[in-house]
Coordinates of C-alpha atoms and ligand atoms in Angstrom, one line a residue:
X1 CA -94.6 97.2 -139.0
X2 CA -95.2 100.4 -137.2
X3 CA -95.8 103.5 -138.9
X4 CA -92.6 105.9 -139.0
X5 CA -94.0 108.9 -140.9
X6 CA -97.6 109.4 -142.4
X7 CA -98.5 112.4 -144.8
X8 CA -102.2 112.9 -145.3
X9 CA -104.0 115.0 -148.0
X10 CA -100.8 117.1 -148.4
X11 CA -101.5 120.2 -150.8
X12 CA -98.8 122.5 -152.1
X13 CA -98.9 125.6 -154.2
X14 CA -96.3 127.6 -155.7
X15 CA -98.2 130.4 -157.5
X16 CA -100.5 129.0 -160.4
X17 CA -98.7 125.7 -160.1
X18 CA -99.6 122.7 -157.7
X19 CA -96.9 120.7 -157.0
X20 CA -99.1 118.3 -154.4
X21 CA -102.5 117.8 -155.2
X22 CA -103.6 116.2 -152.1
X23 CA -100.8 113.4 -151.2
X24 CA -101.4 110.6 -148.9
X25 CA -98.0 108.7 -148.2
X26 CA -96.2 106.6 -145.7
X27 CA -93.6 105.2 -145.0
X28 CA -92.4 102.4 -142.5
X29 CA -89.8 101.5 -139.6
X30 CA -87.2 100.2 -141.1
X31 CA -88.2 99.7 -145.2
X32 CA -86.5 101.3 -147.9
X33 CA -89.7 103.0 -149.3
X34 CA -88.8 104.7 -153.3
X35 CA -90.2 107.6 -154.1
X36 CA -90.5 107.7 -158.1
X37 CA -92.0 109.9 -160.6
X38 CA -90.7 111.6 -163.6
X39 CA -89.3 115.0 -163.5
X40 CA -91.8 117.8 -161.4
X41 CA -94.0 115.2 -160.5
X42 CA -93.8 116.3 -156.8
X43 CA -91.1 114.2 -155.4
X44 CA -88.9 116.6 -154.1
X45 CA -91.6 118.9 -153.0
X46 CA -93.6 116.3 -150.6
X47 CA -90.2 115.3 -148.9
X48 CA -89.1 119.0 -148.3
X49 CA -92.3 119.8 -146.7
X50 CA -91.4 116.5 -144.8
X51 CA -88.3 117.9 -144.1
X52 CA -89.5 121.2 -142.7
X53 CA -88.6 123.4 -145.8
X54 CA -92.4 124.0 -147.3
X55 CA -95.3 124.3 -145.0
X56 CA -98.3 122.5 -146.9
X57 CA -101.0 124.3 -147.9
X58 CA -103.4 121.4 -147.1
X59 CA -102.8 118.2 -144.7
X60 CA -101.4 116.9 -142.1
X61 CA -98.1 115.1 -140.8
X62 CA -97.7 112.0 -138.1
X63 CA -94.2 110.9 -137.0
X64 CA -94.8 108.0 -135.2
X65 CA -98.3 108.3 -135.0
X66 CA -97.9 111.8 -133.3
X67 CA -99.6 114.2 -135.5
X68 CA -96.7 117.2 -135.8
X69 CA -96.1 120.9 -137.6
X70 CA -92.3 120.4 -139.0
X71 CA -91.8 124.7 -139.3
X72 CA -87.8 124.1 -140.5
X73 CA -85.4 121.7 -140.8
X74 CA -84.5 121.7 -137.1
X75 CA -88.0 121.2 -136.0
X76 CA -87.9 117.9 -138.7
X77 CA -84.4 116.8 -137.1
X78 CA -85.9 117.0 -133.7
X79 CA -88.6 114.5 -134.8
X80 CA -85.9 112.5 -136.3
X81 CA -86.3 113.4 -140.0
X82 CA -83.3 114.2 -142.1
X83 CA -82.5 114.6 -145.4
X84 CA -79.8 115.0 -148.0
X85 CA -80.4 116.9 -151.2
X86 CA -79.2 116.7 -154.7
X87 CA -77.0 119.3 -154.3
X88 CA -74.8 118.4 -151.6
X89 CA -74.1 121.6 -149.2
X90 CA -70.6 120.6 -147.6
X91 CA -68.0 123.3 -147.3
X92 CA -65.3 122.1 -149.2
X93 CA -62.5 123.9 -147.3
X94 CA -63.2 122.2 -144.2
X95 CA -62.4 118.0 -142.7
X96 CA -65.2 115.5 -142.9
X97 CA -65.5 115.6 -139.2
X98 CA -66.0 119.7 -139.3
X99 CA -68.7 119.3 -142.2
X100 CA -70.5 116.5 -140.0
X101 CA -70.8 118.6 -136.9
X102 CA -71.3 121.7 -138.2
X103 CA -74.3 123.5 -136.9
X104 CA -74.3 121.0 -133.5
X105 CA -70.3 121.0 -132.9
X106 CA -69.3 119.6 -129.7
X107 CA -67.8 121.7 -126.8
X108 CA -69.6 125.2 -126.4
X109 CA -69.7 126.5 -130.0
X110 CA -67.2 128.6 -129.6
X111 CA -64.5 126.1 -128.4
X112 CA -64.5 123.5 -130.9
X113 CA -63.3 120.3 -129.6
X114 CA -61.6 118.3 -133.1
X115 CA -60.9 115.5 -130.6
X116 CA -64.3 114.8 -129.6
X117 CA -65.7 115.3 -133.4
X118 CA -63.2 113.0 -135.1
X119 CA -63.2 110.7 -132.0
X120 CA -67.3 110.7 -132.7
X121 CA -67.4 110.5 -136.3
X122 CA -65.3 107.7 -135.8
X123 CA -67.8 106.2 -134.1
X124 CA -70.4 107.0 -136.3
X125 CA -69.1 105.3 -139.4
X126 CA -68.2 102.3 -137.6
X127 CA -72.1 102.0 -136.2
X128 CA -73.2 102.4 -139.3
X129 CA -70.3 100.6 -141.3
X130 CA -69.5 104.1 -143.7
X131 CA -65.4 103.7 -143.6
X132 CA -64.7 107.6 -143.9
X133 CA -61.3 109.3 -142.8
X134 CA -62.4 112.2 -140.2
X135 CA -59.1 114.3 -141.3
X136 CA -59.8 114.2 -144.8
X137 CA -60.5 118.1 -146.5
X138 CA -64.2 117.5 -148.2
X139 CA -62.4 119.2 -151.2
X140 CA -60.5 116.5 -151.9
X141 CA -63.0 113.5 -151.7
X142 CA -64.7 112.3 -155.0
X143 CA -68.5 112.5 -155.1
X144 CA -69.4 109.2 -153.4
X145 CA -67.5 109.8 -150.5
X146 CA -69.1 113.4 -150.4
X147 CA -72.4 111.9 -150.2
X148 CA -71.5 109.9 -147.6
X149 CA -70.1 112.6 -145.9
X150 CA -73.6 114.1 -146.2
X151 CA -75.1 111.2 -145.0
X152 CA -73.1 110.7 -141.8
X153 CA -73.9 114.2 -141.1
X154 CA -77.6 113.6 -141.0
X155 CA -77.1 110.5 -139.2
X156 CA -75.3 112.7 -136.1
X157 CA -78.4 114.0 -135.6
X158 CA -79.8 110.6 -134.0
X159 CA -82.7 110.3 -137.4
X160 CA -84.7 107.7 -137.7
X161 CA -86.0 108.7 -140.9
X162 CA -83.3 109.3 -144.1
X163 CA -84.9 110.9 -147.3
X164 CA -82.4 110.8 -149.9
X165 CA -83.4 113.0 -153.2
X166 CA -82.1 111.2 -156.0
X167 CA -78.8 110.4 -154.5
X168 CA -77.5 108.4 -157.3
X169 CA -77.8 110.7 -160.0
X170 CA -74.0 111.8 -159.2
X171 CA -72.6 108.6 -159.0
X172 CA -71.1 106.2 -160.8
X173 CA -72.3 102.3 -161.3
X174 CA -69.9 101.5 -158.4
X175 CA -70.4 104.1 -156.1
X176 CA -74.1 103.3 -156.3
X177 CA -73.5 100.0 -156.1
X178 CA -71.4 100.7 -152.5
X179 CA -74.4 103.3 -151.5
X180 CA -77.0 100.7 -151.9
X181 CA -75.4 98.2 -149.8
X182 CA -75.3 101.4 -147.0
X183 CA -78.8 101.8 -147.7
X184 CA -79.6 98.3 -146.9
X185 CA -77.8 98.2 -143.7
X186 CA -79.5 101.3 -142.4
X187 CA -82.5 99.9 -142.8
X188 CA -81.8 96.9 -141.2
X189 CA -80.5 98.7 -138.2
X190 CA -84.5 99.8 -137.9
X191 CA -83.9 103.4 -139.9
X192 CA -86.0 104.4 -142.6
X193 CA -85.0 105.4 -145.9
X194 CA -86.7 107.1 -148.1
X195 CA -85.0 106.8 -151.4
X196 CA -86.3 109.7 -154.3
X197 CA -85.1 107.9 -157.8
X198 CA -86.3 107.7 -161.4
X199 CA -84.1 105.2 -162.4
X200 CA -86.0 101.7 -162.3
X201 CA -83.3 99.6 -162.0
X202 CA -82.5 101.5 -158.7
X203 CA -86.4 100.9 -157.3
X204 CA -86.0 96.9 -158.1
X205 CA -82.6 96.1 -156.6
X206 CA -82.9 98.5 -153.4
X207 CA -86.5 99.4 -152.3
X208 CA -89.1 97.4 -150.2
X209 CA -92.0 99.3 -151.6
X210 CA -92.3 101.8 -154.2
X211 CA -94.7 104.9 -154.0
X212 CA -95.7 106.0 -157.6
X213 CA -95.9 109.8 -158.2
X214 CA -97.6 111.5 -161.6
X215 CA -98.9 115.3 -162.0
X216 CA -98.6 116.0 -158.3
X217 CA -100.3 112.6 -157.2
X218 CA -99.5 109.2 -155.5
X219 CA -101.3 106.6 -157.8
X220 CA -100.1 103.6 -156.8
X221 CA -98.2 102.1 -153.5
X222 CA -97.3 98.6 -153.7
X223 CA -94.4 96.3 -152.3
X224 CA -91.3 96.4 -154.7
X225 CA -92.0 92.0 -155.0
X226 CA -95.0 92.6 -156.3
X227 CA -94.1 94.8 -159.8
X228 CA -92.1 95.3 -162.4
X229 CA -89.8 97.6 -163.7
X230 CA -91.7 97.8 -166.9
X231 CA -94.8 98.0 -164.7
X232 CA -93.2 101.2 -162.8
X233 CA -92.2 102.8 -165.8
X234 CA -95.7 102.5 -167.6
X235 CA -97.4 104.2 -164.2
X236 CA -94.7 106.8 -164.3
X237 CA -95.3 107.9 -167.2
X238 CA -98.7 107.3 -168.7
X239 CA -98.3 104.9 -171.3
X240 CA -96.2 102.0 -172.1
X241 CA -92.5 103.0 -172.6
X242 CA -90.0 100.9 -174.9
X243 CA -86.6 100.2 -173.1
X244 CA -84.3 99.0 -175.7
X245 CA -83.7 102.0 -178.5
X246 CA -84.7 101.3 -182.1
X247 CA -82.6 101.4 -184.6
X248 CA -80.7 100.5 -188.3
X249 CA -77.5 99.5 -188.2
X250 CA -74.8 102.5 -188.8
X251 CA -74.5 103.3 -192.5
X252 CA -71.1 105.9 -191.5
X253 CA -69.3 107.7 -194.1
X254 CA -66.6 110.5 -194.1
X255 CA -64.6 111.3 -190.8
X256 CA -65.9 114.5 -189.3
X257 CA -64.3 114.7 -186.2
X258 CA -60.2 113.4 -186.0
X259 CA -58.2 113.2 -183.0
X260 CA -54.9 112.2 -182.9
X261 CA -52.1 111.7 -180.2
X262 CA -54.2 113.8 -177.8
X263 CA -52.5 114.4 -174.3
X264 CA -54.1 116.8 -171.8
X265 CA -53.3 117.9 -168.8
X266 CA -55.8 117.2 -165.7
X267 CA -56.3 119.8 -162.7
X268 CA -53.7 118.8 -161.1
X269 CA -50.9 118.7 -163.6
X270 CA -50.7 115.2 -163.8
X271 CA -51.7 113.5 -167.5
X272 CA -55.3 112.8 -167.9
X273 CA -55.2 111.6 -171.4
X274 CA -52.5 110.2 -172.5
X275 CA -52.5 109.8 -176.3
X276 CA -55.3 109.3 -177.6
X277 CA -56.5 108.9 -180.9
X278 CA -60.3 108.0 -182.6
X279 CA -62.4 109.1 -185.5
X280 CA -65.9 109.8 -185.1
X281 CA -67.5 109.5 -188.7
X282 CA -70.6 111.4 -190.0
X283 CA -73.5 109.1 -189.4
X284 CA -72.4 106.8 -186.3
X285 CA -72.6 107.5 -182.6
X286 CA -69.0 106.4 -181.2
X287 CA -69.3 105.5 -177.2
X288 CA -66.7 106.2 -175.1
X289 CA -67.5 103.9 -172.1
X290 CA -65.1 104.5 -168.6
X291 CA -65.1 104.8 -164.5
X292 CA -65.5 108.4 -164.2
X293 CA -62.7 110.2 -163.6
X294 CA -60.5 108.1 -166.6
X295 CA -59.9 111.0 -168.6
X296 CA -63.3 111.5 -170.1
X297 CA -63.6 115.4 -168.3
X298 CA -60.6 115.9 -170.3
X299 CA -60.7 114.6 -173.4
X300 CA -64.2 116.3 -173.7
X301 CA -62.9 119.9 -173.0
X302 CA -59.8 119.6 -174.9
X303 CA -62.3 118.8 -178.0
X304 CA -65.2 121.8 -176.8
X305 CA -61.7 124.1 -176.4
X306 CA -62.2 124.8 -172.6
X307 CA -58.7 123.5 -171.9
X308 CA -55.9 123.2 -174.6
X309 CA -54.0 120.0 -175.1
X310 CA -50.3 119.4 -174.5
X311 CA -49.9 117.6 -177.5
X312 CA -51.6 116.2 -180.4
X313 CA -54.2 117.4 -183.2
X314 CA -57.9 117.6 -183.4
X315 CA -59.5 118.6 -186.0
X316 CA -63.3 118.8 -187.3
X317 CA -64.2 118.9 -190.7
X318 CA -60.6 119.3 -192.0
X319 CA -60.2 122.8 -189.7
X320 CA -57.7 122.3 -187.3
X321 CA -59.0 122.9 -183.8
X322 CA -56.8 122.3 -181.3
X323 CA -56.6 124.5 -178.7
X324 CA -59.1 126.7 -179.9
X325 CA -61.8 128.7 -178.9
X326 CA -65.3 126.8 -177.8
X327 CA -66.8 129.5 -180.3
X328 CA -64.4 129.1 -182.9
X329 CA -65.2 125.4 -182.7
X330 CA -68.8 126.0 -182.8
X331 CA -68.4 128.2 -185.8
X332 CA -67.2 124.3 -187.0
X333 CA -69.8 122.5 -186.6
X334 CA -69.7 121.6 -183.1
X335 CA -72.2 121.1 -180.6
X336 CA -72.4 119.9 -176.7
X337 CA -74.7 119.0 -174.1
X338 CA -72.2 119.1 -171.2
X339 CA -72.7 116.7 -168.4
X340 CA -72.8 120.0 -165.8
X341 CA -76.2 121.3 -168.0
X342 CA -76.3 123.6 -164.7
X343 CA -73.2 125.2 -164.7
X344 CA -71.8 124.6 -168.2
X345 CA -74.7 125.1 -170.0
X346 CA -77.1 127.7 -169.0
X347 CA -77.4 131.2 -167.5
X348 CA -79.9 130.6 -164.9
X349 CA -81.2 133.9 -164.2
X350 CA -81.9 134.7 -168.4
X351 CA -85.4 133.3 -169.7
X352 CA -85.8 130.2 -171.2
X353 CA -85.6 131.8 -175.0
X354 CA -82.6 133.3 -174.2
X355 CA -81.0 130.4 -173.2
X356 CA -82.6 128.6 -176.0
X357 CA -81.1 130.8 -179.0
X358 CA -77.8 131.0 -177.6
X359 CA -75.5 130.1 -180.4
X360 CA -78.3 130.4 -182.6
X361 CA -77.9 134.3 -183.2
X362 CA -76.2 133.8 -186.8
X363 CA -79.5 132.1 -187.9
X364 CA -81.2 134.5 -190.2
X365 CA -84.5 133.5 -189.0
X366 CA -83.9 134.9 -185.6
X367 CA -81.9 137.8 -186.1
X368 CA -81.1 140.1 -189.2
X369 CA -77.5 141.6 -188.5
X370 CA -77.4 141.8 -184.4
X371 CA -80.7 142.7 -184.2
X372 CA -83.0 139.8 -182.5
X373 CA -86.1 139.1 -184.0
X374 CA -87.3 139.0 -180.5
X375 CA -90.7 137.2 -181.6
X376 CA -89.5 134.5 -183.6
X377 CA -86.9 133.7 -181.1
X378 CA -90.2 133.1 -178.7
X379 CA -91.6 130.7 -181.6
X380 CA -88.1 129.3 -182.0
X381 CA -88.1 128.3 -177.7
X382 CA -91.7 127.5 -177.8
X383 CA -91.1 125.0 -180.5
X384 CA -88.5 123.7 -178.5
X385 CA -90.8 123.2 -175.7
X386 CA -92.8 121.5 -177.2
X387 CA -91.2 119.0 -179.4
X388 CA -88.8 118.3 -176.3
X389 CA -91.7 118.2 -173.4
X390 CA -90.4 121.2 -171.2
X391 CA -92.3 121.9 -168.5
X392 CA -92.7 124.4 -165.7
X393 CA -92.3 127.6 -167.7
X394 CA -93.1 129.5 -170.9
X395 CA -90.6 131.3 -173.4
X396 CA -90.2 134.1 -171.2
X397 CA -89.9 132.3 -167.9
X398 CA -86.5 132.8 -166.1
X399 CA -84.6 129.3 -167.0
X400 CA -83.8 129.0 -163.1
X401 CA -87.4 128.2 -162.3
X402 CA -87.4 124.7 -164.3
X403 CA -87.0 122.2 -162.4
X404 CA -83.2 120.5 -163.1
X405 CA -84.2 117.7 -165.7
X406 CA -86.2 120.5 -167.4
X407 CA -83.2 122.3 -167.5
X408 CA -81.3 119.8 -169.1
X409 CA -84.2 119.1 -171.9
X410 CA -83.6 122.6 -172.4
X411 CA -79.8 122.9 -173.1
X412 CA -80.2 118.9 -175.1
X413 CA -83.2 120.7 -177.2
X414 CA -81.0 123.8 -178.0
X415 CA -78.1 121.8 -179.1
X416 CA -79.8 119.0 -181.1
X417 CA -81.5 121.9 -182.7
X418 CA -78.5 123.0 -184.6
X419 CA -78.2 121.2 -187.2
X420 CA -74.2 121.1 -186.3
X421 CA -72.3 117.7 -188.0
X422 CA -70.9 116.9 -184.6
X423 CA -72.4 117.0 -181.0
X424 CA -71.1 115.5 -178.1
X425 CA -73.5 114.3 -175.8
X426 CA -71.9 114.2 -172.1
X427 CA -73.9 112.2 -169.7
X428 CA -77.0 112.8 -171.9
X429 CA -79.2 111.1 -169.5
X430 CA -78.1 111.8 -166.2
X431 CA -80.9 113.6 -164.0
X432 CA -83.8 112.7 -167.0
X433 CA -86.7 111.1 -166.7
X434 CA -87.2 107.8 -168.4
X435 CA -89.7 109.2 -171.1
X436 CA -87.3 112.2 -172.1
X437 CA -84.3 109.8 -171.8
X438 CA -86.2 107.5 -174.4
X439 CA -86.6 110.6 -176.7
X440 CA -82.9 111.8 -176.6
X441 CA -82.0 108.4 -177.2
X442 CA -84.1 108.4 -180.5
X443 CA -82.8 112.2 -181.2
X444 CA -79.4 110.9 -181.1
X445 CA -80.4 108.4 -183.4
X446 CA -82.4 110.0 -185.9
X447 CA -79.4 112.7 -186.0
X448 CA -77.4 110.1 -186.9
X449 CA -79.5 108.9 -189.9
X450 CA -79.5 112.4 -190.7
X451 CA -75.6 112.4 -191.0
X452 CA -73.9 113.9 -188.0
X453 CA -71.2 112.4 -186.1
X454 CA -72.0 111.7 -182.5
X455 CA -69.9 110.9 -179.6
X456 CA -71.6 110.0 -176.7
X457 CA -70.1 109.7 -173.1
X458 CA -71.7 107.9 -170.3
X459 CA -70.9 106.3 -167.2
X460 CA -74.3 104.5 -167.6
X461 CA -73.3 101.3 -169.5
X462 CA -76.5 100.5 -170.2
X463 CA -77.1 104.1 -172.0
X464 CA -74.0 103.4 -174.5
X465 CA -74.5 99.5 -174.9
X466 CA -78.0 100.5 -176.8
X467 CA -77.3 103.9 -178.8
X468 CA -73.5 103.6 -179.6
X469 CA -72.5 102.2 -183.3
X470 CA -68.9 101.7 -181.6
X471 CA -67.8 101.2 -178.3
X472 CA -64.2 102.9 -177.1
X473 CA -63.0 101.9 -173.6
X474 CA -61.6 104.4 -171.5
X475 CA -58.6 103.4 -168.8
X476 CA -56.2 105.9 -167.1
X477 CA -56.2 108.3 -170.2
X478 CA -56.1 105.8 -172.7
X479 CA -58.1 104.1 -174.9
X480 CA -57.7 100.1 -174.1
X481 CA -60.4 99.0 -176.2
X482 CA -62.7 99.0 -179.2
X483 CA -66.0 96.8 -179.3
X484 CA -68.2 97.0 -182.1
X485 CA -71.8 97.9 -180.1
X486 CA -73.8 95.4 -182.2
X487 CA -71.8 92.6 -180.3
X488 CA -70.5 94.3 -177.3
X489 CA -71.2 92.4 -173.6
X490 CA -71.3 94.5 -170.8
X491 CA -69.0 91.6 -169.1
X492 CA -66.2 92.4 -171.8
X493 CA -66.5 96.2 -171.3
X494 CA -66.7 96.1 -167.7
X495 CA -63.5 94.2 -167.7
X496 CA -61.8 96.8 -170.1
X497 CA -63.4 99.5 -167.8
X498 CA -61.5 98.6 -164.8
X499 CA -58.1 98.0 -166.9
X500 CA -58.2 93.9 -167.9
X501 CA -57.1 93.4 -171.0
X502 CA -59.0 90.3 -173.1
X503 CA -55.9 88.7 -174.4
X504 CA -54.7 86.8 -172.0
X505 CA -56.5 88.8 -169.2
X506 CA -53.3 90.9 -168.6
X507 CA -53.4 94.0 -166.8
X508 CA -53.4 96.9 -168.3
X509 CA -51.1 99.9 -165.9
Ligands
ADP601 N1 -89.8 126.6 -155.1 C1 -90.6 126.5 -156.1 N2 -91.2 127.5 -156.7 C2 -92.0 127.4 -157.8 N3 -92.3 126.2 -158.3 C3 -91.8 125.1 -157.8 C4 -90.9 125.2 -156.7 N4 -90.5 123.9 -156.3 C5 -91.1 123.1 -157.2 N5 -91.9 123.8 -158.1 C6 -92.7 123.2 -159.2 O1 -93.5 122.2 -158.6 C7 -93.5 121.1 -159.5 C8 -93.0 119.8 -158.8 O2 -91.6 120.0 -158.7 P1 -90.7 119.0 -157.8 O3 -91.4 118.7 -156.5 O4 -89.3 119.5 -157.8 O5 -90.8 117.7 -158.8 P2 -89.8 116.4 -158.8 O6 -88.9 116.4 -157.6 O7 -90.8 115.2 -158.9 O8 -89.0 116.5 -160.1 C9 -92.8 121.5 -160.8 O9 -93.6 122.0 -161.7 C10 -91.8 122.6 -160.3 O10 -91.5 123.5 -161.3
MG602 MG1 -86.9 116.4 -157.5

């Protein structure tokens, strides 16, 4: 197969740190080539300097056996590299068709022709068999369709080579399932995509061949038929790595956290959870499995008090919380490790410490009165570094410079640190490396044996079929389901997930 792109001895510094220690990768015509390492391994570094956004230190870069300097992004595009990042940058205000022509509209610029775009966009999705509606405001879509928004935009700019960085970390098991299949195609139509993941399941069921990244290095290449997910995940991270969780079976006892007849209100005034009611006890985990976008949002910020409920009671350790204060129900034993670690739970610009002692003040080891014990709050972060494998900064590091699954170790080790008797995990592993998703999985346990009452909500099946005690099904705002997680098939939950009812299989509306 011929050579599409070909990165030799790339180096890349930022200040004391080296991202790329001398990088030699590849990738094909037409191969879906994974990119995987675990978090600040070097991924997203090597592709942006493929992409035009770093300039290597060291090495050299061949599109098509050409040897080329990519300056910027639009010196990349020209040589028929594009990528889409994590974070997607569409302008929310304006159509699909806009968003995808922005920057190389048709007509002079000044005279934008929305014929020509839709009537090309058109086009575009139906060459590369991504249905999207041209008219539609970006604002509006939900995040799959974003992405493919994102996609089709790079794809106007005649690439040959797509790097996607971690594009499924957004999505749901169906959306992924629906971007795959548009993966595939593209690469049978002769493009090459280059597909930045840590999720192994992702590498096996999509990629050709598999580039290994650790500490800034490729250490293995090799064709996707050829390994093993366990294989991937022992290169990855350094050591052989356990997939199923261990644990004892649940030994739960009083109920710590009540809800009852819960309705709240979505964005949009319409009911997003409509009466719902569960117990979480102290000493089980209780899943609450669901297609985003069921109610989970919701339910989960009518219980942290960022939105108040219409009707119905929560309460936490016998205090009566609804509609209170997320302090106030902190001061009750709550914590969270929202699913949005970026914009729910950190203040980028502050330092890692204090990030790491927010809601920590009252603790008399780290403050007497309101006066910080600024040097014990440094041991306090630093001990959270450690114990929780943060990397890419010190204590007094500014929290923006950790890389985002750093960031998110850093708001899961702050809240499992406070020895609260309820925390909500949101998404706990979305973004994470495999080795720190294996340690917040056994966090979450241990916590549990501990005492505290856990409620965990994921859109990753697999996540709650192997940490949750019970298993409560999530369908248009209600609960539609119960399964014990001992005995729980992913077949059953699935089924309750998109509204099928096991008696009878009756639908539920
Ligand atoms: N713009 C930057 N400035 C400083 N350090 C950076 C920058 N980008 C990445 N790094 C550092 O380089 C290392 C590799 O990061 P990255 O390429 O993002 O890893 P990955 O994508 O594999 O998670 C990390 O230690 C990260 O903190
Ligand atoms: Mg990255």
């Amino acid at each position: 197969m011929a050579q599409a792109v070909n990165m030799k001895n790339i180096v890349k510094r930022f200040g004391p740190v080296t991202a790329n220690r001398g990088v030699d990768f590849s990738a094909e015509k037409g191969e879906v080539h994974a990119l995987v390492g675990e978090n600040g391994a070097g991924k997203s570094t090597l592709m942006n300097i493929l992409y035009g956004l770093h300039s290597p230190d060291e090495g050299t870069i061949e599109v098509g056996g050409v040897p080329v300097v990519l300056t910027n992004p639009r010196v990349a595009i020209k040589h028929g590299i594009g990528m889409v990042h994590q974070h997607f940058k569409l302008v929310p205000s304006l159509t699909v068709a806009e968003n995808i022509v922005l920057g190389s509209e048709p007509g002079n610029g000044l005279n934008f022709n929305r014929n020509v775009a839709f009537r090309q966009v058109r086009e575009l999705s139906k060459t590369y068999d991504l249905d999207i509606d041209p008219g539609a405001l970006v604002h509006d879509l939900p995040v799959g369709l974003r992405q493919r928004v994102e996609i089709l935009k790079v794809l106007y700019r005649s690439v040959d080579v797509l790097i996607l960085d971690e594009p499924t970390a957004v999505l749901t098991p169906q959306e992924t399932e629906e971007l795959f299949v548009n993966i595939r195609q593209l690469a049978n139509s002769g493009k090459t995509v280059i597909f930045i993941t840590h999720k192994l399941g992702e590498v096996m069921s999509v990629s050709d061949r598999v580039s290994i990244m650790r500490d800034g290095r490729i250490i293995k290449v090799t064709n996707t038929c050829d390994t093993s997910a366990e294989e991937i995940a022992s290169d990855m991270v350094g050591r052989p790595v356990l997939f199923r969780v261990k644990k004892r079976e649940a030994q739960p006892k009083q109920p710590i956290l009540s809800v009852s007849k819960l309705v709240v209100d979505g964005s949009r005034g319409v009911e997003a959870v409509r009466g719902v009611g569960f117990e979480v006890r102290s000493g089980e985990i209780v899943g609450i499995a669901g297609v985003q976008g069921n109610g989970q949002d919701e339910l989960i910020d009518a219980l942290v008090g960022l939105r108040k409920p219409k009707a119905g009671k929560v309460t936490l350790n016998g205090h009566d919380i609804t509609s209170c204060s997320p302090a106030i129900a902190r001061d009750h034993g709550l914590s969270y490790i929202p699913a949005d670690r970026m914009r729910d739970g950190l203040c980028l610009p502050a330092s890692l410490w204090e990030n790491a002692i927010a809601g920590h003040q009252r603790n008399p080891q780290l403050s007497r009165g309101p006066v910080l014990n600024i040097k014990e709050c440094i041991r306090f972060t630093q001990e959270l570094i450690d114990k929780f494998d943060i990397r890419g900064g010190s204590a007094s590091t500014p929290s923006k410079a950790l890389s985002g699954g750093n960031q998110q170790k850093l708001v899961a080790a702050r809240e499992m640190s406070r020895n609260g008797e309820f925390i909500i995990a949101d998404q706990p592993s979305r973004g994470v490396d495999i080795g720190a998703i294996e340690f917040m999985h056994n966090r979450l346990i241990a916590m549990r044996d501990e005492g505290t009452a856990i409620l965990l909500v994921s859109a990753d099946l697999d996540e709650i079929l192997s940490v949750s005690d019970r298993i409560l099904v999530l369908y248009k705002g209600e609960v539609v389901g119960e399964v014990p997680g001992a005995h729980a098939s992913k077949d059953a939950i699935g089924r309750l997930m998109a509204g099928i009812r096991d008696e009878g299989g009756e639908q539920v509306v």
